[in-house]
CSV table of C-alpha atoms in Angstrom, one decimal:
chain,number,residue,atom,x,y,z
W,1,MET,CA,4.1,41.3,-29.9
W,2,ILE,CA,3.9,40.0,-26.4
W,3,ALA,CA,0.9,37.7,-27.3
W,4,LEU,CA,3.1,36.1,-30.1
W,5,VAL,CA,6.1,35.7,-27.7
W,6,ASP,CA,3.5,34.2,-25.0
W,7,GLU,CA,2.4,31.8,-27.8
W,8,GLY,CA,5.6,30.8,-28.9
W,9,CYS,CA,6.7,29.9,-25.4
W,10,ARG,CA,3.7,27.9,-24.8
W,11,MET,CA,4.5,25.9,-28.1
W,12,ALA,CA,7.8,25.2,-26.9
W,13,ARG,CA,6.8,23.8,-23.7
W,14,SER,CA,6.7,20.1,-23.3
W,15,SER,CA,3.5,18.1,-22.9
W,16,ALA,CA,4.4,17.4,-19.6
W,17,ALA,CA,4.6,21.1,-18.6
W,18,LEU,CA,1.4,21.9,-20.1
W,19,ILE,CA,-0.1,19.2,-18.2
W,20,GLY,CA,1.4,20.6,-14.8
W,21,ALA,CA,-0.2,23.8,-16.0
W,22,ALA,CA,-3.6,22.5,-16.8
W,23,ALA,CA,-3.7,21.0,-13.4
W,24,MET,CA,-3.4,24.5,-12.2
W,25,GLY,CA,-6.5,25.5,-14.2
W,26,ASP,CA,-4.6,27.1,-17.3
W,27,GLU,CA,-6.8,26.8,-19.9
W,28,ASP,CA,-4.6,28.2,-22.5
W,29,ALA,CA,-2.0,25.5,-21.8
W,30,PHE,CA,-4.7,22.8,-22.5
W,31,ALA,CA,-5.9,24.2,-25.6
W,32,THR,CA,-2.3,24.1,-26.6
W,33,LEU,CA,-2.0,20.5,-25.5
W,34,TYR,CA,-5.3,19.9,-27.7
W,35,GLU,CA,-3.7,21.6,-30.7
W,36,ARG,CA,-0.6,19.6,-30.4
W,37,HIS,CA,-2.0,16.1,-30.3
W,38,LYS,CA,-5.7,16.4,-31.8
W,39,ARG,CA,-5.0,14.9,-35.5
W,40,HIS,CA,-2.9,12.3,-33.9
W,41,PHE,CA,-5.4,11.3,-31.3
W,42,PHE,CA,-8.7,11.6,-33.5
W,43,ALA,CA,-7.0,9.2,-36.4
W,44,VAL,CA,-6.4,6.9,-33.4
W,45,ALA,CA,-10.0,7.2,-32.4
W,46,LEU,CA,-11.4,6.9,-35.7
W,47,ARG,CA,-9.4,3.8,-36.7
W,48,ILE,CA,-10.7,2.0,-33.4
W,49,THR,CA,-14.3,3.3,-33.4
W,50,ARG,CA,-14.6,3.3,-37.4
W,51,ASP,CA,-17.4,5.9,-36.7
W,52,ALA,CA,-16.6,9.9,-36.8
W,53,ALA,CA,-19.3,10.8,-34.4
W,54,LEU,CA,-18.1,8.1,-32.3
W,55,ALA,CA,-14.3,9.1,-32.4
W,56,SER,CA,-15.1,12.8,-31.6
W,57,ASP,CA,-16.9,11.8,-28.3
W,58,ALA,CA,-14.1,9.9,-27.4
W,59,LEU,CA,-11.5,12.6,-28.2
W,60,GLN,CA,-14.0,15.0,-26.4
W,61,GLU,CA,-14.3,12.6,-23.2
W,62,GLY,CA,-10.7,11.5,-23.4
W,63,PHE,CA,-9.5,15.1,-23.4
W,64,LEU,CA,-12.1,16.0,-20.3
W,65,GLN,CA,-10.5,13.3,-18.4
W,66,ILE,CA,-7.1,14.3,-19.2
W,67,TRP,CA,-8.1,17.9,-17.8
W,68,GLN,CA,-9.8,16.4,-14.7
W,69,ASN,CA,-6.7,14.0,-14.1
W,70,ALA,CA,-3.9,16.4,-14.9
W,71,GLY,CA,-3.1,16.7,-11.5
W,72,ARG,CA,-2.4,13.0,-10.9
W,73,PHE,CA,0.0,12.7,-14.1
W,74,ASP,CA,3.5,12.3,-12.8
W,75,PRO,CA,6.1,12.9,-15.1
W,76,GLY,CA,8.3,10.7,-13.0
W,77,GLN,CA,6.3,7.3,-14.1
W,78,GLY,CA,6.1,8.1,-17.8
W,79,GLU,CA,6.0,10.4,-20.7
W,80,ALA,CA,2.9,12.5,-21.4
W,81,GLU,CA,2.1,11.5,-24.9
W,82,PRO,CA,1.8,7.9,-24.1
W,83,TRP,CA,-0.6,8.8,-21.0
W,84,MET,CA,-3.0,11.1,-22.9
W,85,LEU,CA,-3.0,8.8,-26.0
W,86,ALA,CA,-3.8,5.9,-23.5
W,87,THR,CA,-6.8,7.6,-22.0
W,88,VAL,CA,-8.4,8.6,-25.4
W,89,ARG,CA,-8.1,5.0,-26.7
W,90,TYR,CA,-9.3,3.5,-23.5
W,91,ARG,CA,-12.5,6.0,-24.3
W,92,ALA,CA,-12.5,5.1,-27.8
W,93,ILE,CA,-12.5,1.2,-26.7
W,94,ASP,CA,-15.0,1.7,-24.0
W,95,LEU,CA,-17.5,3.7,-26.3
W,96,LEU,CA,-17.2,1.0,-29.1
W,97,ARG,CA,-17.6,-1.8,-26.8
W,98,ARG,CA,-20.5,-0.4,-25.1
W,99,ARG,CA,-22.5,0.7,-28.5
W,100,PRO,CA,-25.7,-1.3,-28.6
W,101,GLY,CA,-25.3,-4.6,-31.0
W,102,ALA,CA,-21.5,-3.9,-30.8
W,103,GLU,CA,-20.6,-7.4,-30.7
W,104,THR,CA,-23.0,-8.7,-33.7
W,105,ALA,CA,-22.3,-5.5,-35.6
W,106,SER,CA,-18.4,-6.2,-35.5
W,107,LEU,CA,-18.7,-10.0,-36.4
W,108,SER,CA,-21.2,-9.5,-39.1
W,109,GLU,CA,-19.9,-6.6,-41.1
W,110,ASP,CA,-16.7,-8.5,-42.0
W,111,ALA,CA,-18.3,-12.1,-41.8
W,112,VAL,CA,-15.5,-14.5,-40.6
W,113,VAL,CA,-12.9,-13.7,-42.6
W,114,ALA,CA,-9.8,-15.5,-42.2
W,115,GLU,CA,-7.1,-12.8,-41.8
W,116,ALA,CA,-4.2,-14.4,-43.4
W,117,GLU,CA,-2.4,-11.0,-43.8
W,118,ALA,CA,1.2,-10.5,-43.0
W,119,LEU,CA,2.3,-8.3,-40.1
W,120,PRO,CA,1.4,-4.5,-41.0
W,121,ASP,CA,4.3,-2.6,-42.5
W,122,LEU,CA,6.1,-1.2,-39.1
W,123,ARG,CA,8.3,1.3,-40.9
W,124,VAL,CA,6.2,4.3,-39.7
W,125,VAL,CA,6.6,2.9,-36.2
W,126,ALA,CA,10.5,2.2,-36.6
W,127,ALA,CA,10.9,5.6,-37.8
W,128,GLN,CA,9.9,7.0,-34.6
W,129,GLY,CA,13.5,5.9,-33.5
W,130,GLY,CA,14.1,5.1,-29.7
W,131,GLN,CA,11.0,3.0,-28.2
W,132,GLY,CA,9.6,3.0,-31.7
W,133,ALA,CA,12.3,1.2,-33.6
W,134,ALA,CA,13.0,-1.4,-30.5
W,135,LEU,CA,9.2,-1.9,-30.7
W,136,ALA,CA,9.5,-2.5,-34.4
W,137,ARG,CA,12.3,-4.6,-34.0
W,138,CYS,CA,10.9,-6.7,-31.1
W,139,LEU,CA,7.4,-7.4,-32.8
W,140,GLU,CA,9.1,-8.7,-35.8
W,141,ALA,CA,11.1,-11.1,-33.9
W,142,LEU,CA,7.8,-12.7,-32.4
W,143,PRO,CA,6.0,-15.6,-34.3
W,144,PRO,CA,4.0,-13.5,-36.8
W,145,GLU,CA,0.6,-14.7,-35.6
W,146,ARG,CA,1.3,-13.3,-32.2
W,147,ALA,CA,2.7,-10.0,-33.4
W,148,ARG,CA,-0.5,-9.4,-35.9
W,149,LEU,CA,-2.9,-9.9,-33.1
W,150,ILE,CA,-1.1,-7.4,-30.8
W,151,VAL,CA,-1.1,-5.1,-33.6
W,152,ALA,CA,-4.6,-5.6,-34.5
W,153,ALA,CA,-5.8,-5.4,-31.0
W,154,PHE,CA,-3.9,-2.0,-30.3
W,155,VAL,CA,-4.8,-0.2,-33.5
W,156,GLU,CA,-7.9,-1.7,-34.4
W,157,GLY,CA,-9.7,-1.9,-31.2
W,158,TYR,CA,-10.5,-5.5,-31.5
W,159,SER,CA,-11.5,-7.7,-28.4
W,160,GLN,CA,-10.1,-11.1,-28.3
W,161,SER,CA,-13.4,-12.5,-29.5
W,162,GLU,CA,-13.3,-10.4,-32.7
W,163,LEU,CA,-9.7,-11.4,-33.3
W,164,ALA,CA,-10.9,-15.1,-32.7
W,165,ALA,CA,-13.7,-14.6,-35.0
W,166,ARG,CA,-11.6,-12.7,-37.7
W,167,SER,CA,-8.9,-15.0,-38.0
W,168,ASP,CA,-10.9,-18.2,-37.6
W,169,THR,CA,-8.8,-19.3,-34.4
W,170,PRO,CA,-10.2,-20.8,-31.3
W,171,LEU,CA,-10.7,-18.0,-28.6
W,172,GLY,CA,-8.4,-20.0,-26.1
W,173,THR,CA,-5.5,-20.1,-28.8
W,174,VAL,CA,-6.1,-16.3,-29.4
W,175,LYS,CA,-6.0,-15.4,-25.7
W,176,ALA,CA,-2.8,-17.8,-25.5
W,177,TRP,CA,-1.0,-16.1,-28.2
W,178,ILE,CA,-1.7,-12.4,-27.1
W,179,ARG,CA,-0.3,-13.5,-23.5
W,180,ARG,CA,2.9,-15.2,-24.8
W,181,GLY,CA,3.3,-12.4,-27.3
W,182,LEU,CA,3.0,-9.7,-24.5
W,183,ALA,CA,5.5,-11.7,-22.7
W,184,GLY,CA,7.7,-12.0,-25.5
W,185,LEU,CA,7.8,-8.3,-26.3
W,186,ARG,CA,8.3,-7.4,-22.7
W,187,ALA,CA,11.4,-9.8,-22.4
W,188,CYS,CA,12.7,-8.5,-25.8
W,189,LEU,CA,12.1,-4.8,-24.9
W,190,ASP,CA,13.2,-4.8,-21.4
W,191,GLY,CA,16.3,-7.0,-22.2
W,192,GLY,CA,17.2,-5.2,-25.3
W,193,ARG,CA,17.1,-8.5,-27.3
W,194,GLY,CA,15.2,-9.2,-30.5
G,1,MET,CA,4.1,-13.2,-17.1
G,2,SER,CA,2.8,-17.2,-17.0
G,3,GLY,CA,3.6,-18.0,-20.7
G,4,THR,CA,6.9,-18.0,-22.7
G,5,MET,CA,7.7,-17.0,-26.2
G,6,ASP,CA,8.5,-20.8,-26.9
G,7,GLY,CA,5.6,-22.5,-25.4
G,8,PRO,CA,3.4,-24.7,-27.5
G,9,ASP,CA,1.0,-22.3,-29.5
G,10,ALA,CA,-2.2,-24.9,-29.2
G,11,THR,CA,-2.6,-24.6,-25.5
G,12,PRO,CA,-5.5,-22.5,-24.5
G,13,ALA,CA,-5.0,-22.8,-20.8
G,14,GLU,CA,-5.7,-19.8,-19.2
G,15,PRO,CA,-3.9,-19.4,-16.0
G,16,PRO,CA,-4.9,-16.6,-13.5
G,17,GLU,CA,-3.6,-13.0,-14.3
G,18,ASP,CA,-1.0,-11.5,-12.4
G,19,GLY,CA,-0.4,-7.8,-11.9
G,20,GLN,CA,2.0,-7.8,-14.9
G,21,SER,CA,-0.2,-9.6,-17.6
G,22,LEU,CA,-3.1,-7.7,-16.3
G,23,ALA,CA,-1.4,-4.5,-17.0
G,24,ALA,CA,-0.4,-5.4,-20.4
G,25,LEU,CA,-3.9,-6.8,-21.2
G,26,PHE,CA,-5.3,-3.5,-20.1
G,27,ALA,CA,-3.0,-1.6,-21.9
G,28,LEU,CA,-3.8,-3.4,-25.0
G,29,GLY,CA,-7.2,-2.9,-24.5
G,30,VAL,CA,-8.6,-6.3,-24.8
G,31,LEU,CA,-10.2,-6.5,-21.6
G,32,ALA,CA,-13.8,-6.6,-21.3
G,33,PRO,CA,-15.5,-3.3,-20.3
G,34,ASP,CA,-16.4,-4.2,-16.7
G,35,GLU,CA,-12.8,-5.7,-16.2
G,36,ALA,CA,-11.0,-2.8,-17.7
G,37,ARG,CA,-13.0,-0.6,-15.3
G,38,ALA,CA,-12.1,-2.7,-12.3
G,39,VAL,CA,-8.4,-2.7,-13.3
G,40,ALA,CA,-8.5,1.3,-14.0
G,41,GLU,CA,-9.9,1.7,-10.4
G,42,ALA,CA,-7.6,-0.5,-8.6
G,43,ALA,CA,-4.7,1.4,-10.5
G,44,GLN,CA,-5.8,4.5,-8.5
G,45,PHE,CA,-5.1,2.9,-5.3
G,46,ASP,CA,-2.3,0.2,-6.2
G,47,ALA,CA,0.8,2.2,-7.4
G,48,ALA,CA,2.7,-0.9,-8.4
G,49,LEU,CA,-0.3,-1.6,-11.0
G,50,ALA,CA,-0.5,1.9,-12.2
G,51,ALA,CA,3.4,1.8,-12.8
G,52,GLU,CA,3.1,-1.4,-14.6
G,53,ILE,CA,0.1,0.0,-16.6
G,54,ALA,CA,2.3,3.0,-17.6
G,55,ALA,CA,5.1,1.2,-18.6
G,56,TRP,CA,2.9,-1.0,-20.9
G,57,GLU,CA,1.2,2.4,-22.4
G,58,ALA,CA,4.6,3.9,-23.1
G,59,ARG,CA,5.7,0.4,-24.7
G,60,LEU,CA,2.8,0.1,-27.1
G,61,ALA,CA,2.4,3.8,-27.7
G,62,PRO,CA,4.5,3.8,-30.9
G,63,LEU,CA,2.2,1.7,-32.8
G,64,ALA,CA,-0.5,4.4,-32.6
G,65,ARG,CA,1.6,6.1,-35.5
G,66,LEU,CA,-0.2,3.4,-37.9
G,67,SER,CA,-3.3,5.4,-37.4
G,68,GLY,CA,-1.8,8.6,-39.1
G,69,GLU,CA,-3.3,11.8,-38.5
G,70,GLN,CA,-6.8,13.0,-39.3
G,71,GLU,CA,-8.4,16.6,-38.5
G,72,PRO,CA,-11.4,16.4,-36.0
G,73,PRO,CA,-14.5,18.3,-36.4
G,74,VAL,CA,-13.8,22.2,-35.8
G,75,ASP,CA,-16.4,22.2,-33.3
G,76,LEU,CA,-14.9,19.6,-31.1
G,77,TRP,CA,-12.6,22.0,-29.3
G,78,PRO,CA,-15.6,24.2,-28.5
G,79,ARG,CA,-17.3,21.5,-26.7
G,80,ILE,CA,-14.4,20.4,-24.7
G,81,GLN,CA,-13.9,23.9,-23.8
G,82,ALA,CA,-17.5,24.1,-22.6
G,83,GLY,CA,-16.6,21.3,-20.1
G,84,LEU,CA,-13.3,23.2,-18.6
G,85,ARG,CA,-15.2,26.7,-17.9
G,86,PRO,CA,-16.4,25.9,-14.2
G,87,SER,CA,-13.3,24.3,-13.5
G,88,PRO,CA,-11.6,26.6,-11.1
G,89,ARG,CA,-14.9,27.3,-9.4
G,90,VAL,CA,-15.8,23.5,-9.1
G,91,ARG,CA,-12.4,23.0,-7.7
G,92,ARG,CA,-13.0,25.3,-5.2
G,93,ALA,CA,-16.5,24.3,-4.4
G,94,MET,CA,-15.1,20.6,-4.2
G,95,LEU,CA,-12.4,21.7,-1.7
G,96,GLU,CA,-14.7,23.4,0.3
G,97,GLN,CA,-17.2,20.3,0.2
G,98,ALA,CA,-14.3,18.0,1.2
G,99,GLN,CA,-13.4,20.1,4.1
G,100,ALA,CA,-17.2,20.3,5.4
G,101,GLU,CA,-17.7,16.2,4.9
G,102,ALA,CA,-14.5,16.1,6.8
G,103,ARG,CA,-15.6,18.3,9.6
G,104,ALA,CA,-19.1,16.1,9.6
G,105,ALA,CA,-17.1,12.8,9.5
G,106,ARG,CA,-15.6,14.0,12.7
G,107,GLY,CA,-18.8,14.8,14.2
G,108,TRP,CA,-20.1,11.3,13.3
G,109,ALA,CA,-17.3,9.6,14.7
G,110,ALA,CA,-17.7,11.4,17.9
G,111,GLY,CA,-21.6,10.5,17.9
G,112,LEU,CA,-20.9,7.1,16.7
G,113,GLY,CA,-20.2,6.0,20.4
G,114,ARG,CA,-24.0,6.0,20.9
G,115,TRP,CA,-24.9,3.2,18.5
G,116,LEU,CA,-21.7,1.8,17.5
G,117,PRO,CA,-21.8,-1.0,20.4
G,118,TRP,CA,-25.3,-1.6,19.2
G,119,ALA,CA,-24.3,-2.3,15.9
G,120,ILE,CA,-21.6,-4.6,16.7
G,121,ALA,CA,-24.1,-6.6,18.9
G,122,LEU,CA,-26.4,-6.8,16.4
G,123,ALA,CA,-24.0,-7.9,13.6
G,124,ALA,CA,-23.0,-10.7,15.9
G,125,PRO,CA,-25.4,-13.1,15.3
G,126,ALA,CA,-25.8,-12.6,11.8
G,127,ALA,CA,-24.6,-14.9,9.2
G,128,VAL,CA,-22.5,-12.2,7.3
G,129,LEU,CA,-20.2,-12.1,9.8
G,130,VAL,CA,-16.7,-12.7,8.1
G,131,MET,CA,-15.0,-13.3,11.5
G,132,LEU,CA,-16.1,-12.3,14.9
G,133,ARG,CA,-14.3,-13.9,18.2
G,134,GLY,CA,-16.2,-12.8,21.5
G,135,PRO,CA,-17.2,-9.3,20.8
G,136,ALA,CA,-17.3,-7.5,24.1
G,137,GLY,CA,-20.4,-6.7,25.6
G,138,PRO,CA,-22.0,-3.0,24.9
G,139,SER,CA,-21.0,-1.6,28.3
G,140,GLN,CA,-17.2,-2.7,28.0
G,141,MET,CA,-17.3,-1.4,24.3
G,142,ALA,CA,-18.8,2.0,25.4
G,143,SER,CA,-15.7,2.6,27.3
G,144,GLN,CA,-13.6,2.4,24.3
G,145,VAL,CA,-15.8,4.5,21.5
G,146,GLY,CA,-14.0,7.7,22.6
G,147,ALA,CA,-11.1,6.7,20.4
G,148,THR,CA,-13.2,5.6,17.6
G,149,ARG,CA,-11.4,6.1,14.4
G,150,VAL,CA,-13.4,6.3,11.1
G,151,ALA,CA,-12.1,5.8,7.8
G,152,ALA,CA,-13.6,5.7,4.2
G,153,LEU,CA,-12.6,2.9,1.9
G,154,GLY,CA,-13.3,3.8,-1.7
G,155,ALA,CA,-13.4,7.4,-3.4
G,156,LEU,CA,-11.8,5.7,-6.2
G,157,SER,CA,-14.8,5.9,-8.2
G,158,SER,CA,-18.0,7.8,-7.2
G,159,ALA,CA,-20.0,5.5,-9.3
G,160,ALA,CA,-18.8,2.3,-7.6
G,161,GLY,CA,-20.0,3.1,-3.9
G,162,GLY,CA,-17.7,2.1,-1.0
G,163,TRP,CA,-17.3,1.1,2.6
G,164,VAL,CA,-17.1,3.1,5.7
G,165,ALA,CA,-14.8,1.5,8.4
G,166,ALA,CA,-15.2,2.4,12.2
G,167,VAL,CA,-12.6,1.2,14.0
G,168,VAL,CA,-12.6,0.6,17.9
G,169,PRO,CA,-9.5,0.1,19.8
G,170,GLY,CA,-9.1,-3.1,21.2
G,171,GLN,CA,-12.5,-4.3,20.0
G,172,GLY,CA,-12.6,-4.4,16.5
G,173,VAL,CA,-13.6,-2.8,13.1
G,174,VAL,CA,-17.0,-2.5,11.6
G,175,LEU,CA,-17.5,-2.4,7.9
G,176,SER,CA,-20.5,-1.0,6.2
G,177,GLU,CA,-21.5,-0.6,2.7
G,178,THR,CA,-22.1,3.3,1.7
G,179,SER,CA,-24.6,2.2,-0.9
G,180,ALA,CA,-25.6,-1.2,-2.8
G,181,MET,CA,-22.4,-2.5,-4.3
G,182,PRO,CA,-22.2,-3.9,-7.8
G,183,ARG,CA,-21.2,-7.6,-7.5
G,184,PRO,CA,-19.9,-9.6,-10.6
G,185,VAL,CA,-21.2,-12.9,-11.1
G,186,GLY,CA,-19.0,-15.5,-9.6
G,187,ARG,CA,-16.9,-13.2,-7.6
G,188,ASP,CA,-16.8,-12.1,-3.9
G,189,TYR,CA,-14.9,-8.9,-2.4
G,190,GLU,CA,-12.6,-9.7,0.5
G,191,LEU,CA,-11.3,-7.6,3.0
G,192,TRP,CA,-7.5,-7.3,3.7
G,193,VAL,CA,-5.6,-5.6,6.5
G,194,LEU,CA,-2.4,-4.3,5.7
G,195,ALA,CA,-0.3,-3.0,8.4
G,196,GLU,CA,2.4,-0.3,8.2
G,197,GLY,CA,5.4,-1.5,7.0
G,198,ALA,CA,4.1,-5.1,6.3
G,199,ALA,CA,4.9,-6.7,3.0
G,200,ALA,CA,1.7,-8.3,2.3
G,201,PRO,CA,-1.8,-7.9,3.3
G,202,VAL,CA,-3.3,-10.2,6.1
G,203,PRO,CA,-6.8,-11.9,4.9
G,204,VAL,CA,-9.9,-11.0,7.0
G,205,GLY,CA,-12.4,-12.6,5.0
G,206,VAL,CA,-15.2,-12.5,2.0
G,207,ILE,CA,-17.8,-9.5,2.5
G,208,ALA,CA,-21.2,-10.7,2.3
G,209,PRO,CA,-23.9,-8.4,0.4
G,210,ALA,CA,-25.2,-5.7,2.5
G,211,ALA,CA,-22.9,-7.1,5.4
G,212,ARG,CA,-21.2,-5.5,8.4
G,213,VAL,CA,-18.0,-7.1,8.7
G,214,VAL,CA,-16.4,-7.3,12.2
G,215,LEU,CA,-12.8,-7.8,12.7
G,216,PRO,CA,-11.8,-9.0,15.8
G,217,GLY,CA,-9.8,-6.5,17.9
G,218,ASP,CA,-6.7,-8.7,18.5
G,219,ARG,CA,-6.5,-8.5,14.9
G,220,VAL,CA,-6.5,-4.9,14.3
G,221,PRO,CA,-3.1,-3.8,14.1
G,222,SER,CA,-1.8,-0.8,16.3
G,223,GLY,CA,-1.2,2.5,15.0
G,224,ARG,CA,-1.8,3.4,11.3
G,225,PHE,CA,-3.0,0.7,9.0
G,226,LYS,CA,-4.6,0.1,5.6
G,227,LEU,CA,-7.9,-1.6,5.0
G,228,LEU,CA,-8.1,-3.0,1.5
G,229,VAL,CA,-11.0,-4.7,-0.8
G,230,SER,CA,-9.9,-6.9,-3.6
G,231,LEU,CA,-12.2,-9.0,-6.0
G,232,GLU,CA,-11.7,-12.4,-5.7
G,233,PRO,CA,-12.9,-15.8,-7.1
G,234,LYS,CA,-16.2,-16.9,-5.2
G,235,GLY,CA,-15.3,-17.9,-1.5
G,236,GLY,CA,-12.1,-15.5,-1.4
G,237,SER,CA,-8.6,-15.7,-2.6
G,238,PRO,CA,-7.2,-19.3,-2.8
G,239,THR,CA,-3.8,-18.4,-2.1
G,240,GLY,CA,-3.9,-16.2,1.2
G,241,LEU,CA,-2.9,-12.9,-1.1
G,242,PRO,CA,-5.3,-10.8,-3.4
G,243,THR,CA,-5.3,-12.8,-6.8
G,244,GLY,CA,-7.5,-10.3,-8.1
G,245,PRO,CA,-7.8,-6.2,-8.5
G,246,VAL,CA,-7.5,-4.3,-5.1
G,247,LEU,CA,-10.5,-2.1,-5.7
G,248,TYR,CA,-11.1,0.0,-2.5
G,249,GLY,CA,-8.8,1.2,0.3
G,250,GLY,CA,-8.2,3.4,3.2
G,251,VAL,CA,-5.8,4.4,5.5
G,252,VAL,CA,-6.8,4.2,9.0
G,253,SER,CA,-5.1,6.9,10.8
G,254,GLU,CA,-3.7,7.0,14.5
């Protein structure tokens, strides 16, 4: 009974509070964090690496990094989930880019396919409300090619070279579109416009 | 940010990255691995850059829901858990090691007086000097070494080396690499001094490979100050302020 109550309390604690407990060496709090976020984070890593073993490594290394850096997490500087998610994403992207033959593999697999698709359906992003809704609204307000590059870079983990090859667009143009897209996104989100 | 939403799309010009756009590109994940690592290390020391990155991570995080959910392999948690087990013991060991290193550093600083004047004198004629204006002779320096202060620049990443700075009041700073530093092609490390309360760091100069850098005594701020090392274009920052990430730093306490 006591154990069940303890478990219930732990599940009810915010991720930020659990990170704080993990920073003090509380493995049970850290296990709760893993249970809470593992499906989402694994899906993110899998989408980026397109390889289950690599995605597993990214999740493992990412969570170990979260454990080691838990003491550095500052709730005043941001929420827990974006901080943890970013840690896992960076590991996935780094593992993908450092994989032997990564550049040639990524370009040859899909050849040079001009990606003319429209921006992905952002309803699942907007459905999160708050920041998600604002992000979806601001992305849709951007020129479509810029929004598409930003979404593809974030979700698929493509480098700017890969994005240039896949969209058959000069690298310099892709870089300029991404920078201007991010600037526009920031202006829209911070200004509440869009 | 350098661009605007309404600029001409076909212009491929790449202006130097400021902190905001660098943070955005880092959070988006499109920097090259070495660039990303340099930014991550810089963010451990540069609170403004860290805050900017955190803000971008929060802005973009809702996009991750496009990836949905997927159950990871069942053996993954035991693998992670195996990496946690020694943590409390390791933390205690790290604390004890840090205390021992602090004690050793104090002892080293006290013993530094024996060789520091020679280190500075030997460094003087070398081409590696960044700036040197009439260092005192060994006998004059020896009278100053009692108050020598030592600061470690780095500790941001154990893999990336760092510098040790020895500060002799009234005489200057000697900066030595603790190990061979990685040097990106076409880039230079540059040393900066940031006095307490100052709004911006003051450039000292480019740090040559395996160099000892000597900062003249009259340019050493009194009291507590920071020494910073940034990664700049070849030859140093063209603006007089850091244009690249600040990768190493340390506080020289009073």
